[in-house]
PDB file of N, CA and C in Angstrom:
ATOM      1  N   MET A   2       0.809  -1.149   0.050  1.00  0.00           N
ATOM      2  CA  MET A   2      -0.113   0.036  -0.009  1.00  0.00           C
ATOM      3  C   MET A   2       0.968   1.272  -0.029  1.00  0.00           C
ATOM      4  N   GLY A   3       2.097   1.046   0.596  1.00  0.00           N
ATOM      5  CA  GLY A   3       2.956   2.405   0.541  1.00  0.00           C
ATOM      6  C   GLY A   3       3.239   2.683  -0.878  1.00  0.00           C
ATOM      7  N   ARG A   4       3.537   1.691  -1.607  1.00  0.00           N
ATOM      8  CA  ARG A   4       3.734   2.060  -3.116  1.00  0.00           C
ATOM      9  C   ARG A   4       2.741   2.918  -3.813  1.00  0.00           C
ATOM     10  N   MET A   5       1.469   2.636  -3.399  1.00  0.00           N
ATOM     11  CA  MET A   5       0.480   3.590  -3.932  1.00  0.00           C
ATOM     12  C   MET A   5       0.545   4.889  -3.553  1.00  0.00           C
ATOM     13  N   PHE A   6       1.062   5.143  -2.258  1.00  0.00           N
ATOM     14  CA  PHE A   6       1.314   6.582  -1.942  1.00  0.00           C
ATOM     15  C   PHE A   6       2.421   7.047  -2.683  1.00  0.00           C
ATOM     16  N   ARG A   7       3.305   6.234  -3.146  1.00  0.00           N
ATOM     17  CA  ARG A   7       4.484   6.946  -3.815  1.00  0.00           C
ATOM     18  C   ARG A   7       3.865   7.126  -5.244  1.00  0.00           C
ATOM     19  N   VAL A   8       2.871   6.389  -5.805  1.00  0.00           N
ATOM     20  CA  VAL A   8       2.245   6.678  -6.947  1.00  0.00           C
ATOM     21  C   VAL A   8       1.570   7.775  -6.920  1.00  0.00           C
ATOM     22  N   LEU A   9       0.978   8.324  -5.981  1.00  0.00           N
ATOM     23  CA  LEU A   9      -0.044   9.452  -5.686  1.00  0.00           C
ATOM     24  C   LEU A   9       1.056  10.579  -5.705  1.00  0.00           C
ATOM     25  N   GLY A  10       2.233  10.488  -4.851  1.00  0.00           N
ATOM     26  CA  GLY A  10       3.249  11.337  -4.972  1.00  0.00           C
ATOM     27  C   GLY A  10       3.779  11.766  -6.299  1.00  0.00           C
ATOM     28  N   PHE A  11       4.018  10.825  -7.049  1.00  0.00           N
ATOM     29  CA  PHE A  11       4.505  11.043  -8.439  1.00  0.00           C
ATOM     30  C   PHE A  11       3.465  11.915  -9.243  1.00  0.00           C
ATOM     31  N   TRP A  12       2.238  11.601  -9.214  1.00  0.00           N
ATOM     32  CA  TRP A  12       1.137  12.189 -10.012  1.00  0.00           C
ATOM     33  C   TRP A  12       0.941  13.533  -9.469  1.00  0.00           C
ATOM     34  N   THR A  13       0.881  13.732  -8.102  1.00  0.00           N
ATOM     35  CA  THR A  13       0.970  15.147  -7.496  1.00  0.00           C
ATOM     36  C   THR A  13       2.165  15.971  -8.028  1.00  0.00           C
ATOM     37  N   LEU A  14       3.306  15.435  -7.920  1.00  0.00           N
ATOM     38  CA  LEU A  14       4.258  16.147  -8.507  1.00  0.00           C
ATOM     39  C   LEU A  14       4.274  16.579 -10.024  1.00  0.00           C
ATOM     40  N   ILE A  15       3.846  15.834 -10.863  1.00  0.00           N
ATOM     41  CA  ILE A  15       3.498  16.232 -12.276  1.00  0.00           C
ATOM     42  C   ILE A  15       2.517  17.163 -12.318  1.00  0.00           C
ATOM     43  N   ILE A  16       1.431  17.123 -11.455  1.00  0.00           N
ATOM     44  CA  ILE A  16       0.605  18.000 -11.541  1.00  0.00           C
ATOM     45  C   ILE A  16       0.964  19.422 -11.268  1.00  0.00           C
ATOM     46  N   GLY A  17       1.704  19.430  -9.970  1.00  0.00           N
ATOM     47  CA  GLY A  17       2.670  20.439  -9.503  1.00  0.00           C
ATOM     48  C   GLY A  17       3.472  21.159 -10.357  1.00  0.00           C
ATOM     49  N   LEU A  18       4.224  20.494 -11.287  1.00  0.00           N
ATOM     50  CA  LEU A  18       5.123  20.762 -12.332  1.00  0.00           C
ATOM     51  C   LEU A  18       4.430  21.510 -13.393  1.00  0.00           C
ATOM     52  N   MET A  19       3.252  20.781 -13.797  1.00  0.00           N
ATOM     53  CA  MET A  19       2.360  21.486 -14.910  1.00  0.00           C
ATOM     54  C   MET A  19       1.794  22.911 -14.485  1.00  0.00           C
ATOM     55  N   ALA A  20       1.502  22.873 -13.232  1.00  0.00           N
ATOM     56  CA  ALA A  20       0.975  24.239 -12.748  1.00  0.00           C
ATOM     57  C   ALA A  20       2.168  25.223 -12.573  1.00  0.00           C
ATOM     58  N   MET A  21       3.220  25.012 -12.243  1.00  0.00           N
ATOM     59  CA  MET A  21       4.252  25.704 -12.250  1.00  0.00           C
ATOM     60  C   MET A  21       4.622  26.256 -13.490  1.00  0.00           C
ATOM     61  N   TRP A  22       4.609  25.530 -14.481  1.00  0.00           N
ATOM     62  CA  TRP A  22       4.910  25.732 -15.998  1.00  0.00           C
ATOM     63  C   TRP A  22       3.662  26.716 -16.290  1.00  0.00           C
ATOM     64  N   GLY A  23       2.613  26.646 -16.006  1.00  0.00           N
ATOM     65  CA  GLY A  23       1.764  27.598 -16.186  1.00  0.00           C
ATOM     66  C   GLY A  23       1.435  28.718 -15.376  1.00  0.00           C
ATOM     67  N   ASN A  24       2.279  29.083 -14.533  1.00  0.00           N
ATOM     68  CA  ASN A  24       2.431  30.378 -13.769  1.00  0.00           C
ATOM     69  C   ASN A  24       1.361  30.176 -12.885  1.00  0.00           C
ATOM     70  N   LEU A  25       0.844  29.211 -12.324  1.00  0.00           N
ATOM     71  CA  LEU A  25      -0.044  28.925 -11.341  1.00  0.00           C
ATOM     72  C   LEU A  25       0.616  28.464  -9.989  1.00  0.00           C
ATOM     73  N   ILE A  26       1.222  29.455  -9.275  1.00  0.00           N
ATOM     74  CA  ILE A  26       2.358  29.265  -8.250  1.00  0.00           C
ATOM     75  C   ILE A  26       1.658  28.623  -6.853  1.00  0.00           C
ATOM     76  N   PRO A  27       0.537  29.341  -6.558  1.00  0.00           N
ATOM     77  CA  PRO A  27      -0.107  28.764  -5.381  1.00  0.00           C
ATOM     78  C   PRO A  27      -0.595  27.418  -5.468  1.00  0.00           C
ATOM     79  N   MET A  28      -1.135  27.054  -6.578  1.00  0.00           N
ATOM     80  CA  MET A  28      -1.733  25.646  -6.996  1.00  0.00           C
ATOM     81  C   MET A  28      -0.481  24.724  -6.946  1.00  0.00           C
ATOM     82  N   ALA A  29       0.668  24.948  -7.535  1.00  0.00           N
ATOM     83  CA  ALA A  29       1.824  24.392  -7.637  1.00  0.00           C
ATOM     84  C   ALA A  29       2.577  24.106  -6.162  1.00  0.00           C
ATOM     85  N   LEU A  30       2.479  25.025  -5.369  1.00  0.00           N
ATOM     86  CA  LEU A  30       2.930  24.758  -4.257  1.00  0.00           C
ATOM     87  C   LEU A  30       1.943  23.886  -3.207  1.00  0.00           C
ATOM     88  N   ILE A  31       0.989  23.935  -3.251  1.00  0.00           N
ATOM     89  CA  ILE A  31      -0.036  22.925  -2.780  1.00  0.00           C
ATOM     90  C   ILE A  31       0.227  21.605  -3.196  1.00  0.00           C
ATOM     91  N   PHE A  32       0.478  21.399  -4.540  1.00  0.00           N
ATOM     92  CA  PHE A  32       0.736  20.242  -4.821  1.00  0.00           C
ATOM     93  C   PHE A  32       2.093  19.550  -4.615  1.00  0.00           C
ATOM     94  N   PHE A  33       2.969  20.346  -4.561  1.00  0.00           N
ATOM     95  CA  PHE A  33       4.183  19.968  -4.156  1.00  0.00           C
ATOM     96  C   PHE A  33       4.345  19.659  -2.589  1.00  0.00           C
ATOM     97  N   GLY A  34       3.694  20.445  -1.648  1.00  0.00           N
ATOM     98  CA  GLY A  34       3.266  19.794  -0.354  1.00  0.00           C
ATOM     99  C   GLY A  34       2.449  18.543  -0.225  1.00  0.00           C
ATOM    100  N   GLN A  35       1.661  18.378  -1.120  1.00  0.00           N
ATOM    101  CA  GLN A  35       0.972  17.145  -1.049  1.00  0.00           C
ATOM    102  C   GLN A  35       1.877  15.916  -1.573  1.00  0.00           C
ATOM    103  N   THR A  36       2.857  16.247  -2.425  1.00  0.00           N
ATOM    104  CA  THR A  36       3.716  15.197  -2.812  1.00  0.00           C
ATOM    105  C   THR A  36       4.717  14.815  -1.745  1.00  0.00           C
ATOM    106  N   ALA A  37       5.063  15.840  -1.174  1.00  0.00           N
ATOM    107  CA  ALA A  37       5.873  15.645   0.005  1.00  0.00           C
ATOM    108  C   ALA A  37       5.088  14.748   1.127  1.00  0.00           C
ATOM    109  N   VAL A  38       4.014  15.036   1.341  1.00  0.00           N
ATOM    110  CA  VAL A  38       3.297  14.413   2.331  1.00  0.00           C
ATOM    111  C   VAL A  38       3.185  12.851   1.898  1.00  0.00           C
ATOM    112  N   PHE A  39       2.760  12.805   0.501  1.00  0.00           N
ATOM    113  CA  PHE A  39       2.559  11.387  -0.016  1.00  0.00           C
ATOM    114  C   PHE A  39       3.610  10.372   0.194  1.00  0.00           C
ATOM    115  N   VAL A  40       4.786  11.042  -0.179  1.00  0.00           N
ATOM    116  CA  VAL A  40       5.945  10.332  -0.406  1.00  0.00           C
ATOM    117  C   VAL A  40       6.623  10.068   0.883  1.00  0.00           C
ATOM    118  N   ALA A  41       6.437  10.853   2.117  1.00  0.00           N
ATOM    119  CA  ALA A  41       6.879  10.680   3.237  1.00  0.00           C
ATOM    120  C   ALA A  41       5.981   9.470   4.009  1.00  0.00           C
ATOM    121  N   LEU A  42       4.656   9.498   3.741  1.00  0.00           N
ATOM    122  CA  LEU A  42       3.843   8.615   4.345  1.00  0.00           C
ATOM    123  C   LEU A  42       3.829   7.219   3.715  1.00  0.00           C
ATOM    124  N   SER A  43       4.535   7.188   2.411  1.00  0.00           N
ATOM    125  CA  SER A  43       4.774   5.686   1.929  1.00  0.00           C
ATOM    126  C   SER A  43       5.797   5.252   2.529  1.00  0.00           C
ATOM    127  N   TYR A  44       6.838   5.809   3.008  1.00  0.00           N
ATOM    128  CA  TYR A  44       7.960   5.186   3.758  1.00  0.00           C
ATOM    129  C   TYR A  44       7.638   4.836   5.374  1.00  0.00           C
ATOM    130  N   VAL A  45       6.450   5.087   5.778  1.00  0.00           N
ATOM    131  CA  VAL A  45       6.347   4.926   7.155  1.00  0.00           C
ATOM    132  C   VAL A  45       5.940   3.479   7.558  1.00  0.00           C
ATOM    133  N   ASN A  46       5.532   2.744   6.491  1.00  0.00           N
ATOM    134  CA  ASN A  46       5.163   1.190   6.604  1.00  0.00           C
ATOM    135  C   ASN A  46       4.035   1.184   7.748  1.00  0.00           C
ATOM    136  N   LEU A  47       2.838   1.799   7.184  1.00  0.00           N
ATOM    137  CA  LEU A  47       1.604   1.564   8.193  1.00  0.00           C
ATOM    138  C   LEU A  47       0.893   0.184   7.779  1.00  0.00           C
ATOM    139  N   SER A  48      -0.076  -0.009   8.584  1.00  0.00           N
ATOM    140  CA  SER A  48      -1.030  -1.365   7.917  1.00  0.00           C
ATOM    141  C   SER A  48      -1.951  -0.630   6.659  1.00  0.00           C
ATOM    142  N   GLU A  49      -2.607  -1.510   6.197  1.00  0.00           N
ATOM    143  CA  GLU A  49      -3.336  -1.252   4.959  1.00  0.00           C
ATOM    144  C   GLU A  49      -4.589  -0.400   5.303  1.00  0.00           C
ATOM    145  N   LYS A  50      -5.010  -0.752   6.550  1.00  0.00           N
ATOM    146  CA  LYS A  50      -6.326  -0.127   6.950  1.00  0.00           C
ATOM    147  C   LYS A  50      -6.105   1.361   7.197  1.00  0.00           C
ATOM    148  N   ALA A  51      -4.681   1.630   7.856  1.00  0.00           N
ATOM    149  CA  ALA A  51      -4.308   2.808   8.285  1.00  0.00           C
ATOM    150  C   ALA A  51      -4.318   3.848   7.191  1.00  0.00           C
ATOM    151  N   TYR A  52      -3.516   3.119   5.674  1.00  0.00           N
ATOM    152  CA  TYR A  52      -3.296   4.035   4.670  1.00  0.00           C
ATOM    153  C   TYR A  52      -4.888   4.081   4.096  1.00  0.00           C
ATOM    154  N   LEU A  53      -5.657   3.368   4.203  1.00  0.00           N
ATOM    155  CA  LEU A  53      -7.012   3.509   3.583  1.00  0.00           C
ATOM    156  C   LEU A  53      -7.686   4.680   4.264  1.00  0.00           C
ATOM    157  N   TRP A  54      -7.645   4.674   5.753  1.00  0.00           N
ATOM    158  CA  TRP A  54      -8.061   5.804   6.436  1.00  0.00           C
ATOM    159  C   TRP A  54      -7.503   7.103   6.156  1.00  0.00           C
ATOM    160  N   ILE A  55      -6.346   7.230   5.980  1.00  0.00           N
ATOM    161  CA  ILE A  55      -5.564   8.514   5.667  1.00  0.00           C
ATOM    162  C   ILE A  55      -6.015   8.852   4.342  1.00  0.00           C
ATOM    163  N   PHE A  56      -5.976   8.043   3.333  1.00  0.00           N
ATOM    164  CA  PHE A  56      -6.684   8.318   2.003  1.00  0.00           C
ATOM    165  C   PHE A  56      -7.906   9.031   1.996  1.00  0.00           C
ATOM    166  N   ALA A  57      -8.988   8.128   2.787  1.00  0.00           N
ATOM    167  CA  ALA A  57     -10.355   8.615   3.114  1.00  0.00           C
ATOM    168  C   ALA A  57     -10.398   9.864   3.478  1.00  0.00           C
ATOM    169  N   ALA A  58      -9.491  10.157   4.498  1.00  0.00           N
ATOM    170  CA  ALA A  58      -9.498  11.645   4.884  1.00  0.00           C
ATOM    171  C   ALA A  58      -9.197  12.617   4.045  1.00  0.00           C
ATOM    172  N   TYR A  59      -8.306  12.309   3.466  1.00  0.00           N
ATOM    173  CA  TYR A  59      -7.761  13.174   2.523  1.00  0.00           C
ATOM    174  C   TYR A  59      -8.757  13.466   1.435  1.00  0.00           C
ATOM    175  N   MET A  60      -9.300  12.392   0.758  1.00  0.00           N
ATOM    176  CA  MET A  60     -10.543  12.656  -0.086  1.00  0.00           C
ATOM    177  C   MET A  60     -11.461  13.393   0.429  1.00  0.00           C
ATOM    178  N   VAL A  61     -12.120  13.307   1.610  1.00  0.00           N
ATOM    179  CA  VAL A  61     -13.058  14.154   2.330  1.00  0.00           C
ATOM    180  C   VAL A  61     -12.542  15.607   2.374  1.00  0.00           C
ATOM    181  N   LEU A  62     -11.296  15.874   2.868  1.00  0.00           N
ATOM    182  CA  LEU A  62     -10.781  17.156   2.915  1.00  0.00           C
ATOM    183  C   LEU A  62     -10.662  18.011   1.618  1.00  0.00           C
ATOM    184  N   SER A  63     -10.233  17.317   0.523  1.00  0.00           N
ATOM    185  CA  SER A  63     -10.027  17.770  -0.676  1.00  0.00           C
ATOM    186  C   SER A  63     -11.420  17.965  -1.241  1.00  0.00           C
ATOM    187  N   PHE A  64     -12.139  17.201  -1.182  1.00  0.00           N
ATOM    188  CA  PHE A  64     -13.593  17.489  -2.004  1.00  0.00           C
ATOM    189  C   PHE A  64     -14.391  18.709  -1.179  1.00  0.00           C
ATOM    190  N   THR A  65     -14.328  18.567   0.277  1.00  0.00           N
ATOM    191  CA  THR A  65     -15.052  19.558   0.845  1.00  0.00           C
ATOM    192  C   THR A  65     -14.416  20.964   0.540  1.00  0.00           C
ATOM    193  N   GLY A  66     -12.996  21.028   0.547  1.00  0.00           N
ATOM    194  CA  GLY A  66     -12.236  22.278   0.315  1.00  0.00           C
ATOM    195  C   GLY A  66     -12.705  22.762  -1.181  1.00  0.00           C
ATOM    196  N   PHE A  67     -12.555  21.651  -2.004  1.00  0.00           N
ATOM    197  CA  PHE A  67     -12.846  22.214  -3.605  1.00  0.00           C
ATOM    198  C   PHE A  67     -14.340  22.823  -3.542  1.00  0.00           C
ATOM    199  N   THR A  68     -15.396  22.007  -2.837  1.00  0.00           N
ATOM    200  CA  THR A  68     -16.711  22.617  -3.026  1.00  0.00           C
ATOM    201  C   THR A  68     -16.829  24.029  -2.211  1.00  0.00           C
ATOM    202  N   PHE A  69     -16.193  23.971  -1.155  1.00  0.00           N
ATOM    203  CA  PHE A  69     -16.245  25.529  -0.407  1.00  0.00           C
ATOM    204  C   PHE A  69     -15.608  26.477  -1.325  1.00  0.00           C
ATOM    205  N   TYR A  70     -14.589  26.214  -1.981  1.00  0.00           N
ATOM    206  CA  TYR A  70     -13.971  27.008  -2.848  1.00  0.00           C
ATOM    207  C   TYR A  70     -14.738  27.540  -3.973  1.00  0.00           C
ATOM    208  N   SER A  71     -15.241  26.470  -4.752  1.00  0.00           N
ATOM    209  CA  SER A  71     -16.199  26.842  -5.829  1.00  0.00           C
ATOM    210  C   SER A  71     -17.599  27.612  -5.662  1.00  0.00           C
ATOM    211  N   PHE A  72     -18.087  27.260  -4.456  1.00  0.00           N
ATOM    212  CA  PHE A  72     -19.116  28.028  -4.051  1.00  0.00           C
ATOM    213  C   PHE A  72     -19.193  29.439  -3.497  1.00  0.00           C
ATOM    214  N   PHE A  73     -17.984  29.438  -2.588  1.00  0.00           N
ATOM    215  CA  PHE A  73     -18.199  30.731  -1.776  1.00  0.00           C
ATOM    216  C   PHE A  73     -16.770  31.624  -2.155  1.00  0.00           C
ATOM    217  N   ILE A  74     -15.723  31.330  -2.931  1.00  0.00           N
ATOM    218  CA  ILE A  74     -14.651  31.984  -3.040  1.00  0.00           C
ATOM    219  C   ILE A  74     -14.456  32.277  -4.455  1.00  0.00           C
ATOM    220  N   MET A  75     -14.458  31.382  -5.414  1.00  0.00           N
ATOM    221  CA  MET A  75     -14.256  31.733  -6.885  1.00  0.00           C
ATOM    222  C   MET A  75     -15.286  32.704  -7.363  1.00  0.00           C
ATOM    223  N   PRO A  76     -14.640  33.775  -8.117  1.00  0.00           N
ATOM    224  CA  PRO A  76     -15.553  34.626  -8.680  1.00  0.00           C
ATOM    225  C   PRO A  76     -16.326  34.155  -9.755  1.00  0.00           C
ATOM    226  N   GLN A  77     -17.513  34.443  -9.847  1.00  0.00           N
ATOM    227  CA  GLN A  77     -18.266  33.979 -10.939  1.00  0.00           C
ATOM    228  C   GLN A  77     -18.065  34.731 -12.162  1.00  0.00           C
ATOM    229  N   GLY A  78     -18.338  33.810 -13.120  1.00  0.00           N
ATOM    230  CA  GLY A  78     -17.740  34.299 -14.513  1.00  0.00           C
ATOM    231  C   GLY A  78     -18.788  34.187 -15.467  1.00  0.00           C
TER     232      GLY A  78
END
């Protein structure tokens, strides 16, 4: 399961690099931070259940944050 967190780290790194190339600096920094967290967690060797709980918490926080941003902060266009 730790390898899957390394895969998540790889993809968040790629998204962060693409955001950096597109001059979306805050987004790039968020994804670089996520990369660091995912790669660090991948080497902790937790149980599979713990990894699933961490991933579920990550998904809930990211979906809640995106929904909050899109409803209350993002300017209407």
